[in-house]
Each structure stands twice: as structure tokens, then as C-alpha cells.
Coordinates of C-alpha atoms in Angstrom, one line a residue:
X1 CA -24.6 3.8 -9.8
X2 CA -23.4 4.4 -6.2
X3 CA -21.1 1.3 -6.8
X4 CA -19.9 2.3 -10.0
X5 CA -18.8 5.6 -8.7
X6 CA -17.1 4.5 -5.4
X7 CA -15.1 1.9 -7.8
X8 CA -13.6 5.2 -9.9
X9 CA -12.8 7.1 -6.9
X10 CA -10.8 3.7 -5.7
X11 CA -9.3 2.7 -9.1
X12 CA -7.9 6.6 -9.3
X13 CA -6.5 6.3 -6.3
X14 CA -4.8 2.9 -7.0
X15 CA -3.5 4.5 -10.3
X16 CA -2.0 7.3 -8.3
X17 CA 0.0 5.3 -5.8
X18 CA 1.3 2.9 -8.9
X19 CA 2.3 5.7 -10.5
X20 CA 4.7 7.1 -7.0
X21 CA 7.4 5.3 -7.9
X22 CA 8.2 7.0 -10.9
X23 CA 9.0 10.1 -9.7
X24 CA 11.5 8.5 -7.6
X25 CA 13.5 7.9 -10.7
X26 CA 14.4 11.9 -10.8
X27 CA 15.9 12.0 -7.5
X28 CA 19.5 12.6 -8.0
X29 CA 22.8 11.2 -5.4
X30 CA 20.9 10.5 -2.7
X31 CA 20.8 6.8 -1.3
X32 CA 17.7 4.4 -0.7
X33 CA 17.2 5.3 2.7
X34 CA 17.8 8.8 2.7
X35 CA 14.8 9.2 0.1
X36 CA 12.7 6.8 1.4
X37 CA 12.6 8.8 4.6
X38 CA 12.0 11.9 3.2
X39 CA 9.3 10.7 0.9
X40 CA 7.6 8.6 4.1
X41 CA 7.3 12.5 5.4
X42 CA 5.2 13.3 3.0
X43 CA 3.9 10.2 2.4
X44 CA 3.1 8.8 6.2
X45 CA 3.0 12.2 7.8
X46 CA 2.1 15.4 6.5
X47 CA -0.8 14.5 3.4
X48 CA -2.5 12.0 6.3
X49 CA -2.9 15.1 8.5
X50 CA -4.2 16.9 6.0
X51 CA -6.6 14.2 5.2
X52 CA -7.3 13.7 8.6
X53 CA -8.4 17.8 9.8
X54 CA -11.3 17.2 6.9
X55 CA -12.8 15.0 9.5
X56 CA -12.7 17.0 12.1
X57 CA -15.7 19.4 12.2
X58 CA -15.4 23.0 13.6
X59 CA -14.3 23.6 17.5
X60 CA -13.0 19.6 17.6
X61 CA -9.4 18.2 17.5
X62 CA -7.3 15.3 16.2
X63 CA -6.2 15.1 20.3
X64 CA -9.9 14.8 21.9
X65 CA -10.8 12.1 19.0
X66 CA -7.8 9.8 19.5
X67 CA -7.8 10.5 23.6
X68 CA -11.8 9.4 23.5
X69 CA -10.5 6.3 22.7
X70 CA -7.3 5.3 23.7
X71 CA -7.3 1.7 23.5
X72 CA -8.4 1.8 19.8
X73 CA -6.1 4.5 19.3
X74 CA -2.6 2.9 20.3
X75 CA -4.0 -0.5 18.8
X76 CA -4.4 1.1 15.1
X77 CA -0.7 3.1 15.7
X78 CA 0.5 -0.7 16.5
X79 CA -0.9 -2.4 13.6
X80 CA 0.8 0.6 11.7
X81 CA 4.0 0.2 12.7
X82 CA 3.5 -3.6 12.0
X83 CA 2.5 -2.0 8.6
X84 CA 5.8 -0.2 8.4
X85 CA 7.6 -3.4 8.4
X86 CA 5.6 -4.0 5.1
X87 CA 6.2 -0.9 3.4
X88 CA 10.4 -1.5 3.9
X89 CA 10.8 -4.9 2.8
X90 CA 8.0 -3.7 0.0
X91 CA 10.6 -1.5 -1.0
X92 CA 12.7 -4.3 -1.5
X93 CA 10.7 -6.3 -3.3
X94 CA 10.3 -4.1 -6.3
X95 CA 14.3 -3.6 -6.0
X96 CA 14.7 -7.7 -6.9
X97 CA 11.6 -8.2 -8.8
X98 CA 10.8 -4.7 -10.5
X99 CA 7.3 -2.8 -9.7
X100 CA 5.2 -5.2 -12.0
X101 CA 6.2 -8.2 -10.5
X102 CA 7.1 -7.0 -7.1
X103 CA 4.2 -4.9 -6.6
X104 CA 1.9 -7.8 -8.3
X105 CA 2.7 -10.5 -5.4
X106 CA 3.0 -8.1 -2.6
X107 CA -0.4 -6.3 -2.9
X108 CA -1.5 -9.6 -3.7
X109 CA -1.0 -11.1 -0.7
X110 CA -2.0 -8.4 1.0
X111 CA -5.1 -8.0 -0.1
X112 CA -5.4 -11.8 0.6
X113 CA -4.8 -11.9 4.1
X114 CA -5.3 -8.0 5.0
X115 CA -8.8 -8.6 4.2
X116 CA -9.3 -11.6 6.6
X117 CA -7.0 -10.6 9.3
X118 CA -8.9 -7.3 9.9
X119 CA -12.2 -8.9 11.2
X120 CA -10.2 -11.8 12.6
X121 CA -7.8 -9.8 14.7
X122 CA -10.6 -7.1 15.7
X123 CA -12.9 -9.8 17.1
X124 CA -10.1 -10.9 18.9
X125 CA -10.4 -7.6 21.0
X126 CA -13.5 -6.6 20.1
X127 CA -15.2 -9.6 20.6
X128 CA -18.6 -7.4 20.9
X129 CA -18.4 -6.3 17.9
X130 CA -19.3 -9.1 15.7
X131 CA -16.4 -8.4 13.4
X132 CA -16.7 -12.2 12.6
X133 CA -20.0 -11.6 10.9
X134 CA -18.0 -10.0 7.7
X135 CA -16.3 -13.0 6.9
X136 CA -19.0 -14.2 4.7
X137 CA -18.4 -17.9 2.6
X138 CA -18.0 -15.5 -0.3
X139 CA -15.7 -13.4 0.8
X140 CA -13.6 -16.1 2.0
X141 CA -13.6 -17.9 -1.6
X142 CA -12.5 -14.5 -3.3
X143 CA -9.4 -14.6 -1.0
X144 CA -9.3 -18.1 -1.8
X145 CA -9.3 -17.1 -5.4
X146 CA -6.8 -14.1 -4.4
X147 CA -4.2 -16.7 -3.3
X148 CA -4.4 -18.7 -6.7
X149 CA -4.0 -15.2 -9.1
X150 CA -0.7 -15.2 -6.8
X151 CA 0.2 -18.3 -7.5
X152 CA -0.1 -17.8 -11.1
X153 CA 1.8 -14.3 -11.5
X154 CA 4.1 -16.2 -9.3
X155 CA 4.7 -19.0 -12.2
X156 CA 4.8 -15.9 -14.5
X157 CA 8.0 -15.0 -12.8
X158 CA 10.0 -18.1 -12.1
X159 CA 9.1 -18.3 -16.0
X160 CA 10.6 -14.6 -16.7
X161 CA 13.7 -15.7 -14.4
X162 CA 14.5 -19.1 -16.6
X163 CA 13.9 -17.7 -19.8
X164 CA 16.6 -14.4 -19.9
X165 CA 20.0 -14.0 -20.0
X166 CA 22.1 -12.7 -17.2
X167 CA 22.5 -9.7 -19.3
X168 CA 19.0 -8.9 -20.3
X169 CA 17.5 -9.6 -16.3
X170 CA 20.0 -6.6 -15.4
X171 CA 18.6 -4.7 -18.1
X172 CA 14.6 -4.7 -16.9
X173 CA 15.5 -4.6 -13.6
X174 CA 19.0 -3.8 -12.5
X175 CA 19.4 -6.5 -9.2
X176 CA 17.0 -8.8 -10.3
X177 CA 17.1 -12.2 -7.8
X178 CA 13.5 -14.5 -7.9
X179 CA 13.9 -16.4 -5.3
X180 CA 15.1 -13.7 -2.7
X181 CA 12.3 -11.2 -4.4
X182 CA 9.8 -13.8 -3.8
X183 CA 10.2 -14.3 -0.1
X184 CA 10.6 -10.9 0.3
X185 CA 7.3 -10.1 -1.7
X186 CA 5.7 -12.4 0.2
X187 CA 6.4 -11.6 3.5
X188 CA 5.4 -7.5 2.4
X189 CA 2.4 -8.7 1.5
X190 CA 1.6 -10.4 4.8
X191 CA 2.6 -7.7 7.2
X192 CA 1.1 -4.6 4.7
X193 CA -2.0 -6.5 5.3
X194 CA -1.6 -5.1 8.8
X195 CA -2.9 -1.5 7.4
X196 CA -6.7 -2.7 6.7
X197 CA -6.5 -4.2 10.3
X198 CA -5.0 -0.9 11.6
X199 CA -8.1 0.6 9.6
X200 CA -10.6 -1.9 11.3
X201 CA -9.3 -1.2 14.3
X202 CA -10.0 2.5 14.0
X203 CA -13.2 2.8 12.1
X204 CA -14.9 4.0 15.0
X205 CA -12.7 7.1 15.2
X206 CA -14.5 9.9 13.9
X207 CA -16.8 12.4 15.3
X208 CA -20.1 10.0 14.1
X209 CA -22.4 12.3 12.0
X210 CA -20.7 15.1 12.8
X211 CA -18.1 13.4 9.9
X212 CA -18.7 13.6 6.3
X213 CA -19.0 10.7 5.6
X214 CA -16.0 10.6 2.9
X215 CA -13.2 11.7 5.1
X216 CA -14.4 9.0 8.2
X217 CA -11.8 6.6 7.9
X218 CA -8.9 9.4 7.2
X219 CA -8.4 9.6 11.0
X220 CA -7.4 5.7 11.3
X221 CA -5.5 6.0 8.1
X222 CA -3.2 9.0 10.2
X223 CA -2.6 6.7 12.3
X224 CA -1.5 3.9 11.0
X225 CA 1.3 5.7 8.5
X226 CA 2.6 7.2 11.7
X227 CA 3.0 3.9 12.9
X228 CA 4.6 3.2 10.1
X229 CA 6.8 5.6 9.6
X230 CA 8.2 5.6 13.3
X231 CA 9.4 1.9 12.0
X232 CA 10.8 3.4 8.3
X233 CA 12.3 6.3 10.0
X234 CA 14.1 4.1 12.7
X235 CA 15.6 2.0 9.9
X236 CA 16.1 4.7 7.4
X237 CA 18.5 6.8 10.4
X238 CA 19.9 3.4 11.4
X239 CA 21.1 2.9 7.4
X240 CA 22.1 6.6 7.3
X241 CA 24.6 5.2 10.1
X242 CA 26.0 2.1 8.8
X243 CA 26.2 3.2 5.5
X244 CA 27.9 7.0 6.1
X245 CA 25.2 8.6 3.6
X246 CA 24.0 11.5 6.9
X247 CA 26.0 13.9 4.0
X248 CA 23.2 12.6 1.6
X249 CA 21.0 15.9 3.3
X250 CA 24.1 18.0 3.1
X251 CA 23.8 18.4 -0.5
X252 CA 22.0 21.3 -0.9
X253 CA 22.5 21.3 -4.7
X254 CA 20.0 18.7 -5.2
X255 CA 17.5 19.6 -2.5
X256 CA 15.1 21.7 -4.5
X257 CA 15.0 19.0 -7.3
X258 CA 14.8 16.0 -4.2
X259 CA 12.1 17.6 -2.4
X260 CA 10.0 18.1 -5.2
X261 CA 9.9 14.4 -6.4
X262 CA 9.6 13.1 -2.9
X263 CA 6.5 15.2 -2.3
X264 CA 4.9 14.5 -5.6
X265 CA 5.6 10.3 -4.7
X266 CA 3.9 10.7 -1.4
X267 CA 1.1 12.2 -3.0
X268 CA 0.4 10.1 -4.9
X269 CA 1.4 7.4 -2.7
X270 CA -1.4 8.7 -0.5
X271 CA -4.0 9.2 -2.8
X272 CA -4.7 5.8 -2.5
X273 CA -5.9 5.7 0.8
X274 CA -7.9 8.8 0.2
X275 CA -9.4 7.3 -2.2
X276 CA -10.3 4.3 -0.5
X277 CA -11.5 6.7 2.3
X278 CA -14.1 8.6 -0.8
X279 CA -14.8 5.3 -2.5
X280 CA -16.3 3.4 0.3
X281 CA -18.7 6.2 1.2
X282 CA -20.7 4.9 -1.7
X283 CA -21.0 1.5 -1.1
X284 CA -23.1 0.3 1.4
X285 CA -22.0 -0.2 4.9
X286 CA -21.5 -3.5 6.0
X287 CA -21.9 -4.9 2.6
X288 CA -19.5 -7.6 0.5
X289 CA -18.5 -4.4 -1.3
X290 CA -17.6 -2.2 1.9
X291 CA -15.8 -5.4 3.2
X292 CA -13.4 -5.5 0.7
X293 CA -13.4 -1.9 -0.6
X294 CA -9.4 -2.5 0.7
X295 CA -8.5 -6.3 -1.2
X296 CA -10.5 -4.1 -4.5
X297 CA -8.0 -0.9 -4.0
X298 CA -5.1 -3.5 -4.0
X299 CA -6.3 -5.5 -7.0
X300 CA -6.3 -2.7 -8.5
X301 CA -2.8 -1.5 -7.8
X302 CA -1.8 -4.5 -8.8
X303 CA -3.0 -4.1 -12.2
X304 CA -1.6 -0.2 -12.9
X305 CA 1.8 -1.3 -11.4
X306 CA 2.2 -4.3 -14.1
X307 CA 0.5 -1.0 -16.9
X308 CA 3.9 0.6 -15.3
X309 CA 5.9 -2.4 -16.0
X310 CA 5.4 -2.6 -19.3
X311 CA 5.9 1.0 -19.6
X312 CA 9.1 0.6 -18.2
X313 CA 10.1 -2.7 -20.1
X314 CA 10.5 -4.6 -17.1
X315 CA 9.0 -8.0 -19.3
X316 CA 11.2 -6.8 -21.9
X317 CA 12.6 -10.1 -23.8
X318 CA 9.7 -12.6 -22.3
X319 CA 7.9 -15.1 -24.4
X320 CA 4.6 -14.7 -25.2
X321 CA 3.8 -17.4 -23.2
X322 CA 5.1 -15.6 -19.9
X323 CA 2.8 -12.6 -21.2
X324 CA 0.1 -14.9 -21.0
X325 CA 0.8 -16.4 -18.2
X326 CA 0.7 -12.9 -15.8
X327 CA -1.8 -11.5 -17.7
X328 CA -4.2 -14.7 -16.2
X329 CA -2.8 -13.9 -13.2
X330 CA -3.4 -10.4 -13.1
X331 CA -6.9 -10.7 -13.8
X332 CA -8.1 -13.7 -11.4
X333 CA -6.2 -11.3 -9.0
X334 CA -8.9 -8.7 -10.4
X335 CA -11.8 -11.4 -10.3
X336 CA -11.1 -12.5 -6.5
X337 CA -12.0 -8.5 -5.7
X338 CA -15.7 -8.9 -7.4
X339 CA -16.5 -12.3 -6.7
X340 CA -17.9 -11.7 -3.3
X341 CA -20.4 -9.0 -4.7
X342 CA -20.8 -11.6 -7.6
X343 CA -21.8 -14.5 -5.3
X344 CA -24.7 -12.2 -3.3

């Protein structure tokens, strides 16, 4: 029952956060990186500090956790920023593919390799630790298995891309480009898979019992969207730059309607890793389940942002064949999350 519970904490979350894009949709004359920025606020900044103080029990401090361990801390910040790198060209992903698609290979992959690297990388500077231990045979044939529901959504795609007209490709998804999409998805994938090690990195920072168990990994999670929003914000200002759109903020007639919609997409944005944070504190830990609580929470995203897709019409015009095609994909994606537990 424990199981079945952490999984609906987890799969709410994931619905949230494939559901942040939308409101972006409402945000009126303001340019990419002018509400990406203000979003990542909300987003990377003020909802993971909230999350974080529920951690922190009465006459204790953000400051005395992260400066109890300082190599950990900086470490988990760095894989964040690494993480940032993710969340821009993730951006552009869903700007050439459209959130199905985009969002499908992306949080594929980095589900994939996210949950590998993590143990990998922390055993690498953490040798004491054992992190090796996680990567049980079973847990390496559901990444295995992650890899091929890729490869199929991927076929899915280049299917999509033959089959429609220049005309109807601008109509689901306005700058549509499968090749450049693809390597773009692909490489979001590799570095978001940076977060989970951000999060490995930083599971021991919390106050130990003293923690609720539910909000324990909320002070990693802080710090790895600050890391990654010092590398959004640094590209977000440097765009405001090149591209002259500083006098996007100047508009105060469509502040009040901006600032809403950029609060409700971090959010929900957020929620996910929340989630994950709730979720997990039902599974066991140190079990196949707890190891890939993160490659389930993107399996699932991957499946609410292709529910938004077809919402949106983004496979609007596609054989039935193509249909077929993803929806295969989609759920070996799903069955490369379970297989692990499957496999005990």
C-alpha cells in the first residue's frame, strides 16, 4: 500500500509540472527569455525555499545545514548549474518538437542516464559510500529498456516529420525542425540528468531524524535549482542584451497578467520535485523503488506531456500508424520505470 501511495504523490507531481507550460501560453509581449527568467524565480528560487524551511526543524537554519557540509553543498549547487544547462536547451526542444515530443525524448533520456550517473558520479567522490551498490542488473536493464522506448518515440517523430505538409508542421507546432529538435532533446536529456546526481549528492543534507521524513530531500533540491538558475539567469540577461527586449519589464501593462502566469508555471513546475521529495518517503530506502523514484517521476512526465499534446493537437494530421508508433513508445518508456521492482 506504501508503494501505491508514494506512486500518486509522484504521478501528481509529474502531472503538475507537464501541465507548467500551459500557462505560459497567457503571457502577453514579452520575449522567451524575459519570461523564462521570471518564471525560473519562482520556479528555481522562491517555491524551493519554501520547500526547503519544512525541513528545517525549530532553532535550525538553511546556513548551519549547507555550512556542516560544504563539500557536498557546492558539489550538488555544481551539478545544478550543469542542470541549468538542461533546463535551457529543454526549453528549446519543445520550441522545435512541441511538448509531446520534445518533452517525451528529453525526460527520456534523462531518466535514462540521470538514474545511472547519480551513483556513478557519487562513488566517484564518495567512494565510501558504496553508491555502486544501487546499480543493481535490474536497474541497469530498465535504463536499457529506457533507451529503446526513446528510440521508438524517436521513430514516432522522424515518422510525424515525413508524413505532413509544410503547412500543417507549422500549424501543431509553429518552428517545427526534427533533426535540430532531436539533438537538442537529446542533449537536455543528458545534462537534466545532472539534477538526480545534484540530488545524490545532497541526500545527506538534512537534520537526520530531526527531518520529516517527506521534506528530506527538499534541501538538495534548493540547491540544485539555484544552480540552475544562476546558468538560466546568466543567459536569460545575456539575451535581454543582444536582443534589446530589457523594455520587456518596462511594460507595466502586462505585469499583473505576466506575473501571475509565471508564478502559477513555476508551481507547478515545482510540484514535481516535491512530489518526488513526499513520494519516496514511502518506499523503502535503499530499495529498486527508492533508486529510481527519479527515472519513475520522469516516465511519468513523459506520459502527461504527450496527454498535453494531444490536447493541444500537436499530432494533429498523423497516421494512425504514427499514433501507434509513440504510443509503444510511451509505454516501454513507462515499463523501463517498473521493471526493476518487477525483476526483485
Amino acid at each position: 500500500m506504501n508503494i501505491i501511495i508514494g506512486l500518486i504523490i509522484i504521478a501528481i507531481g509529474a502531472f503538475c509540472q507537464s501541465s507548467s507550460y500551459v500557462p505560459i501560453n497567457k503571457i502577453k509581449k514579452w520575449s522567451w527569455e524575459s519570461y523564462w527568467l521570471v518564471q525560473g524565480v519562482f520556479a528555481w528560487l522562491l517555491f524551493p525555499l519554501f520547500g526547503a524551511l519544512l525541513a528545517v526543524p525549530a532553532e535550525h537554519s538553511l546556513f548551519e545545514l549547507y555550512a556542516a557540509s560544504p563539500k557536498a553543498t557546492l558539489l550538488t549547487m555544481f551539478f545544478g548549474m550543469l542542470w541549468g544547462v538542461g533546463g535551457l536547451t529543454f526549453g528549446l526542444s519543445m520550441r522545435y518538437l512541441g511538448v509531446a515530443l520534445g518533452q517525451s525524448i528529453a525526460l527520456g533520456t534523462c531518466a535514462g542516464l540521470g538514474t545511472i550517473m547519480g551513483p556513478v558520479l557519487l562513488n566517484a567522490f564518495f567512494p565510501e559510500l558504496n553508491a555502486l551498490s544501487a546499480v543493481t542488473s535490474s536497474v541497469i536493464i530498465g535504463v536499457v529498456v529506457t533507451l529503446i522506448g526513446i528510440a521508438i518515440i524517436g521513430v514516432a517523430g522522424g515518422m510525424k516529420s515525413a508524413s505532413l505538409s509544410e503547412e500543417e508542421k507549422k500549424e501543431a507546432v509553429k518552428d517545427f525542425n526534427f533533426p535540430k529538435g532531436l539533438a537538442i532533446a537529446l542533449l537536455a536529456g543528458f545534462m537534466s540528468g545532472c539534477f538526480n546526481v545534484g540530488l545524490e549528492f545532497g541526500k545527506g543534507l538534512n537534520f537526520g531524524e530531526l527531518t520529516d521524513p517527506m521534506f528530506r530531500t527538499l534541501p538538495a533540491t534548493l540547491l540544485v535549482t539555484v544552480g540552475g538558475f544562476l546558468t538560466n539567469a546568466a543567459y536569460c540577461l545575456y539575451q535581454n542584451k543582444r536582443n534589446a527586449t530589457f523594455c520587456d519589464y518596462k511594460n507595466g501593462s502586462v505585469w499583473a497578467n505576466n506575473l501571475t502566469f509565471c508564478a502559477l508555471a513555476g508551481l507547478l513546475w515545482y510540484s514535481q520535485f516535491f512530489g518526488l521529495s513526499l513520494g519516496r518517503s514511502f518506499f523503502e530506502v535503499g530499495s529498486a523503488m527508492d533508486t529510481l523514484a527519479f527515472c519513475i517521476l520522469m516516465a511519468l512526465n513523459v506520459t502527461f506531456s504527450n496527454v498535453w499534446g494531444i490536447i493541444l493537437k500537436e499530432w494533429k494530421g498523423c497516421s494512425r500508424k504514427t499514433i501507434v508508433v509513440l504510443v509503444t513508445g510511451i509505454a516501454v518508456l513507462i515499463l523501463s520505470s517498473f521493471l526493476p521492482e518487477l525483476l526483485k
